[in-house]
Amino acid sequence: MTPYAAFWLTALLVASSNATPLWFSSEANVLMDSDLRGLSSSVAALFHPASSSPSNGTSSRCRVYPGDAARPSDEAWTKLNELTDGRLVSKPQPQSAVCYPGPAYDGEKCAAITSTWASSYSHMHDPIEAMSPVAQGMTCLPPNVFDSHNCTRGGFPLYVINATTPKHVQLGVNFARNTGVRLVVRNTGHDFLGKSSGADALSIWTHHFKDITYIEEYKDDKLGYSGPAFKAGTGVQAFEMYKAASEKNRTVVGGEGETVGIMGGYIQGGGHSPLSSLFGTGADQVLSFEVVTADGEFVTANSTSNPDLFWAMRGGGGSTFGVATSVTVKAHPEMQTTASRFSFTSEKIGNETFWAGIRAYVDYFIPNADAGTYAYFVIIPNVWTGIFTFNMSPFFAPNKTLQETNALLQPWFSRLDELGIKFDPNVTHFDTFYEAWRSSFPLEVVQKINATTGSRMFPRTNFETEEKRDELFENLRQSSENNRVQVHFNIKAVDPANADNAVNPAWRQNILFAQQAIRWPVNGTAAQTLKLREEFRDGDMKRWRDISPGAGSYLAEADRMEPNFGQAFWGDKYPRLLELKAKWDPKDVFYAATSVGSERWRVESVDGLPNENGKLCRVEG
Ligand SMILES: Cc1cc2nc3c(=O)[nH]c(=O)nc-3n(C[C@H](O)[C@H](O)[C@H](O)COP(=O)(O)OP(=O)(O)OC[C@H]3O[C@@H](n4cnc5c(N)ncnc54)[C@H](O)[C@@H]3O)c2cc1C
Ligand SMILES: *[C@@H]1O[C@H](CO)[C@@H](O)[C@H](O)[C@H]1NC(C)=O
Ligand SMILES: *[C@@H]1O[C@H](CO)[C@@H](O)[C@H](O)[C@H]1NC(C)=O
Ligand SMILES: *[C@@H]1O[C@H](CO)[C@@H](O)[C@H](O)[C@H]1NC(C)=O
Ligand SMILES: *[C@@H]1O[C@H](CO)[C@@H](O)[C@H](O)[C@H]1NC(C)=O
Ligand SMILES: *[C@@H]1O[C@H](CO)[C@@H](O)[C@H](O)[C@H]1NC(C)=O
Ligand SMILES: *[C@@H]1O[C@H](CO)[C@@H](O)[C@H](O)[C@H]1NC(C)=O
Ligand SMILES: *[C@@H]1O[C@H](CO)[C@@H](O)[C@H](O)[C@H]1NC(C)=O
Ligand SMILES: *[C@@H]1O[C@H](CO)[C@@H](O)[C@H](O)[C@H]1NC(C)=O
Ligand SMILES: *[C@@H]1O[C@H](CO)[C@@H](O)[C@H](O)[C@H]1NC(C)=O
Ligand SMILES: *[C@@H]1O[C@H](CO)[C@@H](O)[C@H](O)[C@H]1NC(C)=O
């Protein structure tokens, strides 16, 4: 019996017992040697797991692309479609193809997609769309958003497996590894850096792994956890998970954004949450993953089964060690929550008063995070009017009464009152986290065409003395005066359970997770844009790095040009992650920009900008 058949037998046994449901019924559907019987040996060779594969990939400089002699034949793609139960989507067209001359043109459809283009709901069900067109290569957008003159595929994949079982995923991984075709893993397409895109790639689309099961009592002695849990498919999104949890009178740690794939890229990359100041990061909650590895095997990664893979996938980043099909996470009690939204601008009060209000706030970052709260706020400059806007959206206090929350906010509010700043706070109490989350967070705009974000996790030491707080404040103000849009999260992500995992150690010190964005003229040349992005990296971002030596940046909300990204995203855990990458994916079947081990590869983009519109090739030397 081959090893992969053995997994299938175990799956049946577990599924039919009364024990904790370790696997969803769809997860019993794994690749078996009998699936490949009857194929000619040359075709079968494309689908074998590494353990029995005679081909084992290519050593050419670049991945295999259409037009290359080594490209898979049409028959091979047809077989891939048949073996995946007809779920291979060939050459899916970019959504905006309807806006450009050609057979797909449809003026009405174009108007419709243009009107909802900035909403994540318009893209999350699409097999290829990326919510960051800058990382895709800007080759097919609605002309009213950005005129790309024509619609080409750019950084979009060429084939997509609409996967619903581990077998579909195994076939995709084996095919990519054995043929040398570029592999991409896409869930919702939210990634800021373009890690779910790749020109002319084969994409494994995990969006339809939607099962959710509640586990009353999950016990793992090694992790020291005994309590309720949810097992969820990796396509489950925040709005689905929070609803399912609330129905069981529970909460789970997930992001603020409604549509984010919190069981996919979010959780493997760490994941910060409105609940992080109480429970830590998303990755800290994981009890188990089901994973298809680079060798094409379907395995469990938990504290006792493949514990090193389990360690790496909790924070090491998506598209690196395997494709997860489901995740089991801790469930926490549902809880009352108080939330508040308010804003003020410099328009009537002037710059000095406005900034004095912000400076006063910095004094409360430590106590507020230590009290278990979360604050999501933006500071927005307007170059035309010279007016700055502060917007709190929201201040979020899980497990706190109205009185407790007002008491926490009072010291800062009194100082705002003394300064004569009108901000009209609406402090509202909700019986549940779920209701508070639903009414408090905005649906953020996606599809920005001329912006990139850099981020820094400012540690506690940046706030411990008056001098340090002044220094940090001056740097935030400087960024605003340099026209940077700033997005901030006053949270901590200490880990009450002391999980030993690959989460960026900088999270454990974090008090302010700060983002700033640079915007560039849409009509500039590639060289002009690159120059502005380099100046941002070496200017405003460098100032933030310089005042927080040894701290880090968050891999899921970061600049694709972040220098020394291994240190920035994983700190002193990076060397071990590189070793585990070599062990679990020695052939670099998985690649994503700035992922562990990605230094060995580079997308040779057609315009020279950091995006997915080009071939993925080895870095020479
Ligand atoms: C509007 C918005 C709000 C956000 N809010 C938050 C927030 O509150 N907190 C926070 O921490 N982050 C937040 N993020 C960032 C978010 O965590 C990342 O964009 C994350 O990568 C999204 O994961 P995804 O699976 O939805 O996206 P995708 O773009 O589909 O995937 C992201 C990466 O994960 C990989 N991946 C996805 N699924 C799997 C899988 N099953 N197995 C292996 N690899 C996989 C992909 O290959 C890719 O590399 C937000 C982003 C946006 C755009
Ligand atoms: C292919 O790789 C696997 C491990 O990745 C190895 O066990 C096997 O022997 C290799 N096969 C050949 C023909 O090189
Ligand atoms: C599409 O437009 C771009 C920019 O104008 C141009 O460089 C490219 O050649 C065009 N491609 C096709 C296929 O027409
Ligand atoms: C993908 O599969 C899901 C679930 O079977 C189905 O609803 C959806 O229409 C499919 N999408 C595409 C583009 O094939
Ligand atoms: C880990 O996974 C293995 C294999 O599925 C299983 O036998 C074991 O019980 C799991 N460990 C825990 C703590 O659940
Ligand atoms: C829900 O959970 C909370 C906190 O654990 C508890 O106080 C409350 O009684 C529960 N509500 C229901 C309906 O079970
Ligand atoms: C406030 O500062 C901005 C940017 O530095 C400047 O453009 C604006 O003129 C200032 N406003 C006032 C009223 O001084
Ligand atoms: C929530 O508040 C209650 C009452 O103050 C406290 O007992 C409990 O530990 C808190 N829960 C968390 C997760 O902090
Ligand atoms: C305050 O916020 C709550 C919840 O978002 C909302 O229902 C209520 O209408 C708001 N009150 C005012 C006066 O705006
Ligand atoms: C960036 O694009 C937006 C939206 O099209 C536009 O309003 C803004 O002016 C652009 N910024 C610059 C600096 O060109
Ligand atoms: C972009 O547009 C601005 C304003 O219309 C103009 O001043 C600038 O010269 C243009 N830049 C390029 C590279 O065309």
PDB file of N, CA and C and ligand atoms in Angstrom, residues 145 449-450 519-522, ligand 10:
ATOM      1  N   VAL A 145     -11.531  53.821 -13.122  1.00  0.00           N
ATOM      2  CA  VAL A 145     -10.677  53.703 -11.945  1.00  0.00           C
ATOM      3  C   VAL A 145      -9.222  53.941 -12.361  1.00  0.00           C
ATOM      4  N   ILE A 449      -5.007  52.099  -6.336  1.00  0.00           N
ATOM      5  CA  ILE A 449      -4.201  52.013  -7.556  1.00  0.00           C
ATOM      6  C   ILE A 449      -2.861  52.717  -7.458  1.00  0.00           C
ATOM      7  N   ASN A 450      -2.662  53.504  -6.420  1.00  0.00           N
ATOM      8  CA  ASN A 450      -1.423  54.292  -6.369  1.00  0.00           C
ATOM      9  C   ASN A 450      -0.915  54.422  -4.948  1.00  0.00           C
ATOM     10  N   ARG A 519       1.412  57.535  -1.446  1.00  0.00           N
ATOM     11  CA  ARG A 519       0.612  57.573  -2.681  1.00  0.00           C
ATOM     12  C   ARG A 519       1.449  58.243  -3.753  1.00  0.00           C
ATOM     13  N   TRP A 520       1.319  57.772  -4.960  1.00  0.00           N
ATOM     14  CA  TRP A 520       2.096  58.369  -6.048  1.00  0.00           C
ATOM     15  C   TRP A 520       1.162  58.749  -7.193  1.00  0.00           C
ATOM     16  N   PRO A 521       1.628  59.671  -8.051  1.00  0.00           N
ATOM     17  CA  PRO A 521       0.774  60.079  -9.168  1.00  0.00           C
ATOM     18  C   PRO A 521       0.464  58.883 -10.057  1.00  0.00           C
ATOM     19  N   VAL A 522      -0.783  58.742 -10.421  1.00  0.00           N
ATOM     20  CA  VAL A 522      -1.196  57.595 -11.226  1.00  0.00           C
ATOM     21  C   VAL A 522      -0.555  57.612 -12.605  1.00  0.00           C
TER      22      VAL A 522
HETATM   23  C1  LIG B  10      -4.150  58.403  -6.362  1.00  0.00           C
HETATM   24  O1  LIG B  10      -5.348  57.921  -6.941  1.00  0.00           O
HETATM   25  C2  LIG B  10      -6.517  58.531  -6.422  1.00  0.00           C
HETATM   26  C3  LIG B  10      -7.716  57.797  -6.983  1.00  0.00           C
HETATM   27  O2  LIG B  10      -7.700  57.809  -8.372  1.00  0.00           O
HETATM   28  C4  LIG B  10      -6.498  60.013  -6.764  1.00  0.00           C
HETATM   29  O3  LIG B  10      -7.635  60.640  -6.213  1.00  0.00           O
HETATM   30  C5  LIG B  10      -5.251  60.641  -6.184  1.00  0.00           C
HETATM   31  O4  LIG B  10      -5.157  61.963  -6.585  1.00  0.00           O
HETATM   32  C6  LIG B  10      -4.014  59.887  -6.631  1.00  0.00           C
HETATM   33  N1  LIG B  10      -2.867  60.399  -5.910  1.00  0.00           N
HETATM   34  C7  LIG B  10      -1.895  60.990  -6.520  1.00  0.00           C
HETATM   35  C8  LIG B  10      -0.767  61.480  -5.676  1.00  0.00           C
HETATM   36  O5  LIG B  10      -1.870  61.080  -7.743  1.00  0.00           O
END
